[in-house]
């Protein structure tokens, strides 16, 4: 990306929902890799970040997207775990997000962590869409690999279509009971006032073109002003995880949401007792479409521009805490930045 002056950063998209409703599978389908197979017990235990550039989104969305309609660089997806014990990780992911996808299994409907995710979205006022997942499990379904929603619905028997509609209207009803007016996404005009429901299958890829199109459209239409940032200003981010990395000691997995971070920058990180002031020794980035959580071979880079997932290696990070802010001190007195980090803790 261009590192100079103002520009548009990548919107951050949190993927939230109940355990096993298909969050990781959906991202997996999007990035075309098999992260799910590397996961212990198929439960996502950590937040990960995946950058998907606009050209990849455009390829997946096919005829639904004209890439020249967009000037945002792509989408940065944050996967979150649905298991009930990981509520702080969900809250962290939700708070970081510009927009969100709430994944709901069409068979299972609303479950405790679906409601918890809705609360997070309500509290943080994050615009979101609902991915009504696993439509391929509808009895009598005739799968249309990677097809847009309306085309796949056209290919179904009346009976299968009716069963699916019934399930989708249950989800719309649940949303309404929770104070959100919602409809099938193709009937929604204003995505801020109404929640669009996108029927998808992470297994067959049906509806994935629609989901990406809606997310890009939502970001471009309503988030663009928020995305206009000083891309060369001092970086700001949130620590997702504190991790040992062979050859680098204790490192931070960070989602950078503003500005730029460079090797040798002085950074201030929230710590157990007090903010830690240290210097960036190395910046490790997963390659595009790779997933920071599973990526083993990082590329060492000189600078990283928001929004991005990045691993920061620096001395004295042992007391850093997950969820804490990270700020680059460039051009400002360190004490000022320490005070800002303290205020955020
Ligand atoms: P946690 O990270 O544990 O919260 O779960 P998750 O929401 O990431 O669910 P995951 O992607 O691990 O999927 C759970 C199970 O549902 C797996 O066995 C998937 O293969 C299956 N699954 C996910 N999406 C679909 C789908 O669209 N159709 C079908 N038939 N199965 C799916
Ligand atoms: Mg998962």
mmCIF file of C-alpha atoms and ligand atoms in Angstrom:
data_model
loop_
_atom_site.group_PDB
_atom_site.id
_atom_site.type_symbol
_atom_site.label_atom_id
_atom_site.label_comp_id
_atom_site.label_asym_id
_atom_site.label_seq_id
_atom_site.Cartn_x
_atom_site.Cartn_y
_atom_site.Cartn_z
ATOM 1 C CA UNK A 1 0.000 0.000 0.000
ATOM 2 C CA UNK A 2 1.047 3.616 -0.323
ATOM 3 C CA UNK A 3 2.717 4.668 2.885
ATOM 4 C CA UNK A 4 2.515 8.443 2.452
ATOM 5 C CA UNK A 5 -0.125 10.814 3.786
ATOM 6 C CA UNK A 6 -3.835 10.254 3.884
ATOM 7 C CA UNK A 7 -5.527 7.303 2.262
ATOM 8 C CA UNK A 8 -8.124 4.617 2.776
ATOM 9 C CA UNK A 9 -7.375 1.826 5.159
ATOM 10 C CA UNK A 10 -8.790 -1.679 5.044
ATOM 11 C CA UNK A 11 -12.025 -2.070 7.037
ATOM 12 C CA UNK A 12 -11.862 -4.601 9.889
ATOM 13 C CA UNK A 13 -14.613 -7.231 9.774
ATOM 14 C CA UNK A 14 -15.252 -9.332 12.893
ATOM 15 C CA UNK A 15 -16.823 -12.749 12.375
ATOM 16 C CA UNK A 16 -18.964 -13.602 15.387
ATOM 17 C CA UNK A 17 -21.440 -16.327 16.306
ATOM 18 C CA UNK A 18 -22.265 -19.423 18.339
ATOM 19 C CA UNK A 19 -19.881 -22.381 18.546
ATOM 20 C CA UNK A 20 -19.846 -24.600 15.424
ATOM 21 C CA UNK A 21 -22.110 -22.304 13.397
ATOM 22 C CA UNK A 22 -19.385 -22.121 10.733
ATOM 23 C CA UNK A 23 -17.331 -18.924 11.268
ATOM 24 C CA UNK A 24 -13.963 -20.502 10.535
ATOM 25 C CA UNK A 25 -15.365 -22.588 7.658
ATOM 26 C CA UNK A 26 -16.725 -19.442 6.054
ATOM 27 C CA UNK A 27 -13.369 -17.672 6.262
ATOM 28 C CA UNK A 28 -11.753 -20.865 5.137
ATOM 29 C CA UNK A 29 -13.901 -20.914 2.047
ATOM 30 C CA UNK A 30 -12.998 -17.295 1.413
ATOM 31 C CA UNK A 31 -9.270 -17.737 1.720
ATOM 32 C CA UNK A 32 -9.279 -21.095 0.024
ATOM 33 C CA UNK A 33 -7.009 -22.659 2.573
ATOM 34 C CA UNK A 34 -7.655 -25.220 5.245
ATOM 35 C CA UNK A 35 -7.137 -23.474 8.554
ATOM 36 C CA UNK A 36 -9.913 -25.538 10.112
ATOM 37 C CA UNK A 37 -7.874 -28.712 9.721
ATOM 38 C CA UNK A 38 -5.007 -27.293 11.763
ATOM 39 C CA UNK A 39 -7.227 -26.403 14.713
ATOM 40 C CA UNK A 40 -7.253 -28.432 17.897
ATOM 41 C CA UNK A 41 -10.681 -30.052 18.127
ATOM 42 C CA UNK A 42 -11.908 -27.673 15.395
ATOM 43 C CA UNK A 43 -12.561 -25.046 18.082
ATOM 44 C CA UNK A 44 -11.014 -21.673 17.422
ATOM 45 C CA UNK A 45 -9.097 -20.861 20.573
ATOM 46 C CA UNK A 46 -7.527 -17.612 19.497
ATOM 47 C CA UNK A 47 -8.477 -14.626 17.452
ATOM 48 C CA UNK A 48 -6.825 -14.579 14.045
ATOM 49 C CA UNK A 49 -6.714 -11.970 11.302
ATOM 50 C CA UNK A 50 -6.903 -12.620 7.570
ATOM 51 C CA UNK A 51 -6.355 -9.954 4.946
ATOM 52 C CA UNK A 52 -8.323 -10.432 1.715
ATOM 53 C CA UNK A 53 -7.322 -7.999 -1.044
ATOM 54 C CA UNK A 54 -9.971 -6.416 -3.295
ATOM 55 C CA UNK A 55 -8.877 -8.394 -6.375
ATOM 56 C CA UNK A 56 -9.475 -11.683 -4.539
ATOM 57 C CA UNK A 57 -12.872 -10.472 -3.284
ATOM 58 C CA UNK A 58 -13.728 -9.399 -6.788
ATOM 59 C CA UNK A 59 -12.729 -12.774 -8.215
ATOM 60 C CA UNK A 60 -14.851 -14.634 -5.648
ATOM 61 C CA UNK A 61 -17.846 -12.363 -6.078
ATOM 62 C CA UNK A 62 -17.755 -12.706 -9.870
ATOM 63 C CA UNK A 63 -20.400 -10.732 -11.730
ATOM 64 C CA UNK A 64 -21.862 -9.278 -8.511
ATOM 65 C CA UNK A 65 -18.911 -6.906 -8.060
ATOM 66 C CA UNK A 66 -17.391 -4.346 -10.361
ATOM 67 C CA UNK A 67 -14.012 -3.650 -8.695
ATOM 68 C CA UNK A 68 -13.933 -0.154 -10.209
ATOM 69 C CA UNK A 69 -16.854 0.747 -7.889
ATOM 70 C CA UNK A 70 -14.536 0.372 -4.913
ATOM 71 C CA UNK A 71 -11.491 2.204 -3.721
ATOM 72 C CA UNK A 72 -11.160 0.451 -0.366
ATOM 73 C CA UNK A 73 -8.169 -1.928 -0.506
ATOM 74 C CA UNK A 74 -10.001 -5.055 0.679
ATOM 75 C CA UNK A 75 -11.247 -6.484 3.963
ATOM 76 C CA UNK A 76 -9.420 -7.647 7.079
ATOM 77 C CA UNK A 77 -11.369 -10.486 8.708
ATOM 78 C CA UNK A 78 -11.026 -11.324 12.382
ATOM 79 C CA UNK A 79 -12.175 -14.805 13.343
ATOM 80 C CA UNK A 80 -13.416 -15.231 16.906
ATOM 81 C CA UNK A 81 -14.161 -18.369 18.935
ATOM 82 C CA UNK A 82 -17.797 -19.270 19.611
ATOM 83 C CA UNK A 83 -17.210 -21.486 22.646
ATOM 84 C CA UNK A 84 -18.836 -19.954 25.732
ATOM 85 C CA UNK A 85 -15.560 -19.714 27.690
ATOM 86 C CA UNK A 86 -14.030 -17.223 25.242
ATOM 87 C CA UNK A 87 -16.262 -14.221 25.864
ATOM 88 C CA UNK A 88 -13.356 -11.787 26.374
ATOM 89 C CA UNK A 89 -11.891 -12.769 22.999
ATOM 90 C CA UNK A 90 -15.275 -12.184 21.358
ATOM 91 C CA UNK A 91 -15.640 -8.805 23.021
ATOM 92 C CA UNK A 92 -12.109 -7.868 21.935
ATOM 93 C CA UNK A 93 -12.839 -8.846 18.328
ATOM 94 C CA UNK A 94 -16.178 -7.051 18.366
ATOM 95 C CA UNK A 95 -14.738 -3.844 19.795
ATOM 96 C CA UNK A 96 -12.030 -3.690 17.131
ATOM 97 C CA UNK A 97 -14.401 -4.175 14.235
ATOM 98 C CA UNK A 98 -15.649 -1.567 11.787
ATOM 99 C CA UNK A 99 -18.327 -3.975 10.617
ATOM 100 C CA UNK A 100 -19.249 -7.545 11.517
ATOM 101 C CA UNK A 101 -20.709 -10.773 10.198
ATOM 102 C CA UNK A 102 -22.954 -12.605 12.628
ATOM 103 C CA UNK A 103 -22.937 -16.269 11.581
ATOM 104 C CA UNK A 104 -26.102 -18.225 12.411
ATOM 105 C CA UNK A 105 -26.616 -21.912 11.561
ATOM 106 C CA UNK A 106 -30.012 -22.074 9.792
ATOM 107 C CA UNK A 107 -30.837 -25.374 11.557
ATOM 108 C CA UNK A 108 -29.769 -24.296 14.999
ATOM 109 C CA UNK A 109 -31.046 -20.715 14.968
ATOM 110 C CA UNK A 110 -30.243 -18.269 17.751
ATOM 111 C CA UNK A 111 -28.159 -19.746 20.580
ATOM 112 C CA UNK A 112 -26.570 -18.237 23.749
ATOM 113 C CA UNK A 113 -23.400 -16.974 22.043
ATOM 114 C CA UNK A 114 -25.440 -15.582 19.133
ATOM 115 C CA UNK A 115 -27.246 -13.421 21.673
ATOM 116 C CA UNK A 116 -23.982 -12.534 23.398
ATOM 117 C CA UNK A 117 -22.536 -11.436 20.038
ATOM 118 C CA UNK A 118 -25.668 -9.347 19.355
ATOM 119 C CA UNK A 119 -25.138 -7.605 22.698
ATOM 120 C CA UNK A 120 -21.533 -6.796 21.789
ATOM 121 C CA UNK A 121 -22.644 -5.391 18.415
ATOM 122 C CA UNK A 122 -25.373 -3.348 20.071
ATOM 123 C CA UNK A 123 -23.024 -1.979 22.735
ATOM 124 C CA UNK A 124 -20.255 -1.107 20.268
ATOM 125 C CA UNK A 125 -22.801 0.121 17.646
ATOM 126 C CA UNK A 126 -21.094 -1.947 14.977
ATOM 127 C CA UNK A 127 -23.025 -2.297 11.696
ATOM 128 C CA UNK A 128 -23.405 -5.961 10.743
ATOM 129 C CA UNK A 129 -24.973 -8.466 8.400
ATOM 130 C CA UNK A 130 -26.194 -11.945 9.264
ATOM 131 C CA UNK A 131 -24.753 -14.903 7.362
ATOM 132 C CA UNK A 132 -27.480 -17.572 7.565
ATOM 133 C CA UNK A 133 -25.087 -20.498 7.126
ATOM 134 C CA UNK A 134 -25.417 -24.174 6.172
ATOM 135 C CA UNK A 135 -28.256 -23.677 3.664
ATOM 136 C CA UNK A 136 -26.935 -26.839 1.948
ATOM 137 C CA UNK A 137 -28.369 -28.890 4.845
ATOM 138 C CA UNK A 138 -31.936 -28.025 3.789
ATOM 139 C CA UNK A 139 -33.710 -31.341 2.974
ATOM 140 C CA UNK A 140 -33.712 -31.929 -0.791
ATOM 141 C CA UNK A 141 -31.077 -29.247 -1.446
ATOM 142 C CA UNK A 142 -29.577 -29.177 -4.932
ATOM 143 C CA UNK A 143 -26.145 -27.587 -4.386
ATOM 144 C CA UNK A 144 -24.801 -25.036 -6.892
ATOM 145 C CA UNK A 145 -21.110 -24.762 -6.075
ATOM 146 C CA UNK A 146 -20.033 -21.120 -5.407
ATOM 147 C CA UNK A 147 -23.215 -19.684 -6.982
ATOM 148 C CA UNK A 148 -24.832 -16.400 -5.912
ATOM 149 C CA UNK A 149 -27.810 -16.834 -3.557
ATOM 150 C CA UNK A 150 -30.622 -15.982 -5.961
ATOM 151 C CA UNK A 151 -29.270 -18.313 -8.629
ATOM 152 C CA UNK A 152 -29.019 -21.211 -6.194
ATOM 153 C CA UNK A 153 -32.519 -20.539 -4.834
ATOM 154 C CA UNK A 154 -33.818 -20.624 -8.426
ATOM 155 C CA UNK A 155 -32.339 -24.098 -8.824
ATOM 156 C CA UNK A 156 -34.210 -25.547 -5.800
ATOM 157 C CA UNK A 157 -37.495 -27.419 -5.650
ATOM 158 C CA UNK A 158 -40.451 -25.497 -4.195
ATOM 159 C CA UNK A 159 -40.294 -27.729 -1.157
ATOM 160 C CA UNK A 160 -36.603 -27.034 -0.447
ATOM 161 C CA UNK A 161 -37.107 -23.330 -1.070
ATOM 162 C CA UNK A 162 -40.070 -23.215 1.328
ATOM 163 C CA UNK A 163 -38.170 -25.054 4.054
ATOM 164 C CA UNK A 164 -35.248 -22.645 3.702
ATOM 165 C CA UNK A 165 -37.539 -19.608 3.738
ATOM 166 C CA UNK A 166 -39.187 -20.828 6.917
ATOM 167 C CA UNK A 167 -35.779 -21.100 8.599
ATOM 168 C CA UNK A 168 -34.688 -17.701 7.329
ATOM 169 C CA UNK A 169 -37.872 -16.064 8.612
ATOM 170 C CA UNK A 170 -37.228 -17.598 12.029
ATOM 171 C CA UNK A 171 -33.847 -15.843 12.054
ATOM 172 C CA UNK A 172 -35.451 -12.569 10.939
ATOM 173 C CA UNK A 173 -38.010 -13.027 13.749
ATOM 174 C CA UNK A 174 -35.275 -13.587 16.348
ATOM 175 C CA UNK A 175 -33.496 -10.441 15.189
ATOM 176 C CA UNK A 176 -36.701 -8.489 15.491
ATOM 177 C CA UNK A 177 -37.316 -9.838 19.000
ATOM 178 C CA UNK A 178 -33.882 -8.498 19.888
ATOM 179 C CA UNK A 179 -34.663 -5.035 18.584
ATOM 180 C CA UNK A 180 -33.159 -5.258 15.092
ATOM 181 C CA UNK A 181 -35.308 -4.753 12.050
ATOM 182 C CA UNK A 182 -34.109 -7.262 9.439
ATOM 183 C CA UNK A 183 -34.919 -8.668 5.997
ATOM 184 C CA UNK A 184 -33.394 -10.733 3.204
ATOM 185 C CA UNK A 185 -30.405 -8.691 2.093
ATOM 186 C CA UNK A 186 -31.691 -8.081 -1.445
ATOM 187 C CA UNK A 187 -34.683 -6.217 -0.008
ATOM 188 C CA UNK A 188 -32.629 -3.995 2.270
ATOM 189 C CA UNK A 189 -32.107 -0.428 1.052
ATOM 190 C CA UNK A 190 -30.452 1.109 4.092
ATOM 191 C CA UNK A 191 -28.021 -1.287 5.758
ATOM 192 C CA UNK A 192 -27.609 1.001 8.764
ATOM 193 C CA UNK A 193 -31.260 0.848 9.753
ATOM 194 C CA UNK A 194 -31.926 -2.721 8.649
ATOM 195 C CA UNK A 195 -29.966 -5.911 9.084
ATOM 196 C CA UNK A 196 -29.465 -7.825 5.826
ATOM 197 C CA UNK A 197 -29.696 -11.613 6.049
ATOM 198 C CA UNK A 198 -27.467 -13.396 3.521
ATOM 199 C CA UNK A 199 -28.176 -17.123 3.021
ATOM 200 C CA UNK A 200 -24.833 -18.925 2.566
ATOM 201 C CA UNK A 201 -23.089 -22.262 2.716
ATOM 202 C CA UNK A 202 -19.472 -22.356 3.848
ATOM 203 C CA UNK A 203 -19.362 -25.908 2.514
ATOM 204 C CA UNK A 204 -20.530 -25.331 -1.066
ATOM 205 C CA UNK A 205 -19.663 -21.631 -1.331
ATOM 206 C CA UNK A 206 -23.260 -20.755 -2.255
ATOM 207 C CA UNK A 207 -24.035 -17.168 -1.261
ATOM 208 C CA UNK A 208 -20.373 -16.341 -0.551
ATOM 209 C CA UNK A 209 -20.292 -13.961 -3.578
ATOM 210 C CA UNK A 210 -23.310 -12.157 -2.077
ATOM 211 C CA UNK A 211 -21.797 -11.954 1.397
ATOM 212 C CA UNK A 212 -18.577 -10.411 0.070
ATOM 213 C CA UNK A 213 -20.537 -8.004 -2.122
ATOM 214 C CA UNK A 214 -22.695 -6.858 0.796
ATOM 215 C CA UNK A 215 -19.649 -6.406 3.058
ATOM 216 C CA UNK A 216 -17.762 -4.417 0.417
ATOM 217 C CA UNK A 217 -20.850 -2.306 -0.345
ATOM 218 C CA UNK A 218 -21.540 -1.660 3.351
ATOM 219 C CA UNK A 219 -17.931 -0.595 3.930
ATOM 220 C CA UNK A 220 -17.728 1.556 0.828
ATOM 221 C CA UNK A 221 -21.065 3.283 1.382
ATOM 222 C CA UNK A 222 -21.073 3.863 5.120
ATOM 223 C CA UNK A 223 -17.548 3.363 6.430
ATOM 224 C CA UNK A 224 -15.510 5.193 3.839
ATOM 225 C CA UNK A 225 -15.177 8.396 5.858
ATOM 226 C CA UNK A 226 -13.989 6.452 8.887
ATOM 227 C CA UNK A 227 -11.467 4.700 6.664
ATOM 228 C CA UNK A 228 -9.854 7.969 5.613
ATOM 229 C CA UNK A 229 -6.867 7.987 7.934
ATOM 230 C CA UNK A 230 -3.348 9.302 7.967
ATOM 231 C CA UNK A 231 -1.691 6.149 6.701
ATOM 232 C CA UNK A 232 1.758 7.449 7.610
ATOM 233 C CA UNK A 233 0.822 8.664 11.113
ATOM 234 C CA UNK A 234 1.953 6.870 14.282
ATOM 235 C CA UNK A 235 0.412 3.383 14.442
ATOM 236 C CA UNK A 236 -2.295 2.320 16.890
ATOM 237 C CA UNK A 237 -3.549 -1.190 17.524
ATOM 238 C CA UNK A 238 -4.815 -3.795 19.957
ATOM 239 C CA UNK A 239 -2.926 -6.818 21.290
ATOM 240 C CA UNK A 240 -4.769 -10.020 20.419
ATOM 241 C CA UNK A 241 -2.248 -12.389 21.903
ATOM 242 C CA UNK A 242 1.077 -12.480 23.723
ATOM 243 C CA UNK A 243 3.140 -15.399 22.396
ATOM 244 C CA UNK A 244 6.590 -16.987 22.488
ATOM 245 C CA UNK A 245 8.087 -17.162 19.026
ATOM 246 C CA UNK A 246 11.232 -19.208 18.423
ATOM 247 C CA UNK A 247 14.181 -16.884 17.802
ATOM 248 C CA UNK A 248 12.216 -13.776 18.821
ATOM 249 C CA UNK A 249 11.260 -14.357 22.472
ATOM 250 C CA UNK A 250 7.941 -12.925 23.641
ATOM 251 C CA UNK A 251 6.023 -11.330 20.757
ATOM 252 C CA UNK A 252 2.674 -9.583 20.316
ATOM 253 C CA UNK A 253 0.020 -10.519 17.769
ATOM 254 C CA UNK A 254 -1.527 -7.146 17.040
ATOM 255 C CA UNK A 255 -4.333 -5.834 14.897
ATOM 256 C CA UNK A 256 -3.158 -2.438 13.700
ATOM 257 C CA UNK A 257 -6.182 -0.218 13.051
ATOM 258 C CA UNK A 258 -4.525 3.137 12.406
ATOM 259 C CA UNK A 259 -1.304 4.571 10.977
ATOM 260 C CA UNK A 260 1.978 2.800 10.417
ATOM 261 C CA UNK A 261 4.458 0.924 12.593
ATOM 262 C CA UNK A 262 8.118 0.640 11.584
ATOM 263 C CA UNK A 263 11.133 -1.330 12.740
ATOM 264 C CA UNK A 264 12.992 0.681 15.455
ATOM 265 C CA UNK A 265 9.835 2.654 16.364
ATOM 266 C CA UNK A 266 9.371 3.274 20.084
ATOM 267 C CA UNK A 267 6.081 1.691 21.155
ATOM 268 C CA UNK A 268 4.017 1.817 24.331
ATOM 269 C CA UNK A 269 2.060 -1.341 25.260
ATOM 270 C CA UNK A 270 -0.371 -1.935 28.102
ATOM 271 C CA UNK A 271 1.298 -4.177 30.738
ATOM 272 C CA UNK A 272 0.335 -6.073 33.918
ATOM 273 C CA UNK A 273 1.576 -3.338 36.234
ATOM 274 C CA UNK A 274 2.312 -0.347 34.035
ATOM 275 C CA UNK A 275 2.670 0.528 30.349
ATOM 276 C CA UNK A 276 5.781 -0.992 28.737
ATOM 277 C CA UNK A 277 7.990 1.315 26.674
ATOM 278 C CA UNK A 278 10.130 -0.592 24.194
ATOM 279 C CA UNK A 279 11.539 -0.560 20.671
ATOM 280 C CA UNK A 280 10.317 -2.651 17.752
ATOM 281 C CA UNK A 281 13.018 -5.168 16.866
ATOM 282 C CA UNK A 282 11.162 -6.974 14.076
ATOM 283 C CA UNK A 283 7.809 -6.865 12.318
ATOM 284 C CA UNK A 284 6.568 -10.207 11.111
ATOM 285 C CA UNK A 285 3.689 -10.381 8.692
ATOM 286 C CA UNK A 286 1.786 -13.267 7.241
ATOM 287 C CA UNK A 287 1.672 -13.300 3.478
ATOM 288 C CA UNK A 288 -1.592 -12.074 1.872
ATOM 289 C CA UNK A 289 -4.387 -14.629 2.341
ATOM 290 C CA UNK A 290 -2.404 -16.381 5.056
ATOM 291 C CA UNK A 291 -3.755 -16.464 8.571
ATOM 292 C CA UNK A 292 -1.650 -14.961 11.359
ATOM 293 C CA UNK A 293 -2.776 -17.616 13.821
ATOM 294 C CA UNK A 294 -1.512 -20.598 11.797
ATOM 295 C CA UNK A 295 1.124 -19.000 9.622
ATOM 296 C CA UNK A 296 4.526 -20.532 10.433
ATOM 297 C CA UNK A 297 6.759 -18.732 8.007
ATOM 298 C CA UNK A 298 6.391 -15.029 8.515
ATOM 299 C CA UNK A 299 7.913 -12.470 6.263
ATOM 300 C CA UNK A 300 10.058 -9.878 8.025
ATOM 301 C CA UNK A 301 9.059 -6.389 6.906
ATOM 302 C CA UNK A 302 10.293 -2.847 7.562
ATOM 303 C CA UNK A 303 6.865 -1.295 8.054
ATOM 304 C CA UNK A 304 3.202 -2.229 8.286
ATOM 305 C CA UNK A 305 0.255 0.020 7.442
ATOM 306 C CA UNK A 306 -3.270 -0.246 8.893
ATOM 307 C CA UNK A 307 -5.394 -2.213 8.863
ATOM 308 C CA UNK A 308 -3.355 -5.373 9.254
ATOM 309 C CA UNK A 309 -2.517 -8.247 11.528
ATOM 310 C CA UNK A 310 1.154 -8.074 12.517
ATOM 311 C CA UNK A 311 3.440 -9.855 14.929
ATOM 312 C CA UNK A 312 5.690 -7.427 16.823
ATOM 313 C CA UNK A 313 8.971 -8.640 18.296
ATOM 314 C CA UNK A 314 10.527 -6.346 20.911
ATOM 315 C CA UNK A 315 12.416 -6.626 24.222
ATOM 316 C CA UNK A 316 10.582 -6.620 27.592
ATOM 317 C CA UNK A 317 7.187 -7.856 26.397
ATOM 318 C CA UNK A 318 6.747 -10.549 29.084
ATOM 319 C CA UNK A 319 4.244 -8.455 31.070
ATOM 320 C CA UNK A 320 2.211 -7.317 28.061
ATOM 321 C CA UNK A 321 -1.473 -8.224 28.229
ATOM 322 C CA UNK A 322 -3.890 -9.428 25.573
ATOM 323 C CA UNK A 323 -6.535 -6.830 24.813
ATOM 324 C CA UNK A 324 -4.212 -3.940 25.696
ATOM 325 C CA UNK A 325 -3.565 -0.966 23.425
ATOM 326 C CA UNK A 326 -0.317 -0.567 21.448
ATOM 327 C CA UNK A 327 0.759 2.913 20.369
ATOM 328 C CA UNK A 328 3.698 4.114 18.319
ATOM 329 C CA UNK A 329 5.346 7.102 20.011
ATOM 330 C CA UNK A 330 6.856 8.603 16.845
ATOM 331 C CA UNK A 331 6.880 12.428 16.917
ATOM 332 C CA UNK A 332 5.318 12.724 20.385
ATOM 333 C CA UNK A 333 6.871 12.800 23.862
ATOM 334 C CA UNK A 334 6.873 9.231 25.256
ATOM 335 C CA UNK A 335 5.252 10.370 28.558
ATOM 336 C CA UNK A 336 2.261 11.655 26.625
ATOM 337 C CA UNK A 337 1.799 8.301 24.898
ATOM 338 C CA UNK A 338 2.268 6.412 28.186
ATOM 339 C CA UNK A 339 -0.492 8.532 29.717
ATOM 340 C CA UNK A 340 -2.754 7.818 26.717
ATOM 341 C CA UNK A 341 -2.182 4.058 27.050
ATOM 342 C CA UNK A 342 -2.785 4.207 30.811
ATOM 343 C CA UNK A 343 -6.076 6.004 30.198
ATOM 344 C CA UNK A 344 -7.200 3.252 27.824
ATOM 345 C CA UNK A 345 -6.467 0.335 30.199
HETATM 346 P P1 LIG B 1 -15.990 -22.300 16.770
HETATM 347 O O1 LIG B 1 -14.735 -21.667 16.264
HETATM 348 O O2 LIG B 1 -15.729 -23.472 17.611
HETATM 349 O O3 LIG B 1 -16.892 -21.311 17.438
HETATM 350 O O4 LIG B 1 -16.832 -22.888 15.496
HETATM 351 P P2 LIG B 1 -17.026 -22.221 14.061
HETATM 352 O O5 LIG B 1 -18.184 -21.306 14.088
HETATM 353 O O6 LIG B 1 -15.742 -21.654 13.573
HETATM 354 O O7 LIG B 1 -17.469 -23.489 13.184
HETATM 355 P P3 LIG B 1 -16.575 -24.319 12.156
HETATM 356 O O8 LIG B 1 -16.269 -23.503 10.963
HETATM 357 O O9 LIG B 1 -15.454 -24.938 12.885
HETATM 358 O O10 LIG B 1 -17.658 -25.398 11.676
HETATM 359 C C1 LIG B 1 -18.268 -26.309 12.580
HETATM 360 C C2 LIG B 1 -18.732 -27.519 11.830
HETATM 361 O O11 LIG B 1 -19.778 -27.163 10.925
HETATM 362 C C3 LIG B 1 -17.671 -28.192 10.972
HETATM 363 O O12 LIG B 1 -17.851 -29.583 11.057
HETATM 364 C C4 LIG B 1 -17.955 -27.703 9.572
HETATM 365 O O13 LIG B 1 -17.556 -28.606 8.575
HETATM 366 C C5 LIG B 1 -19.475 -27.583 9.610
HETATM 367 N N1 LIG B 1 -19.947 -26.545 8.663
HETATM 368 C C6 LIG B 1 -19.594 -25.243 8.638
HETATM 369 N N2 LIG B 1 -20.230 -24.592 7.668
HETATM 370 C C7 LIG B 1 -21.033 -25.495 7.043
HETATM 371 C C8 LIG B 1 -21.959 -25.426 5.952
HETATM 372 O O14 LIG B 1 -22.192 -24.382 5.333
HETATM 373 N N3 LIG B 1 -22.610 -26.565 5.621
HETATM 374 C C9 LIG B 1 -22.400 -27.751 6.263
HETATM 375 N N4 LIG B 1 -23.087 -28.808 5.864
HETATM 376 N N5 LIG B 1 -21.537 -27.847 7.291
HETATM 377 C C10 LIG B 1 -20.857 -26.752 7.682
HETATM 378 MG MG1 LIG B 2 -13.948 -21.348 14.522
#
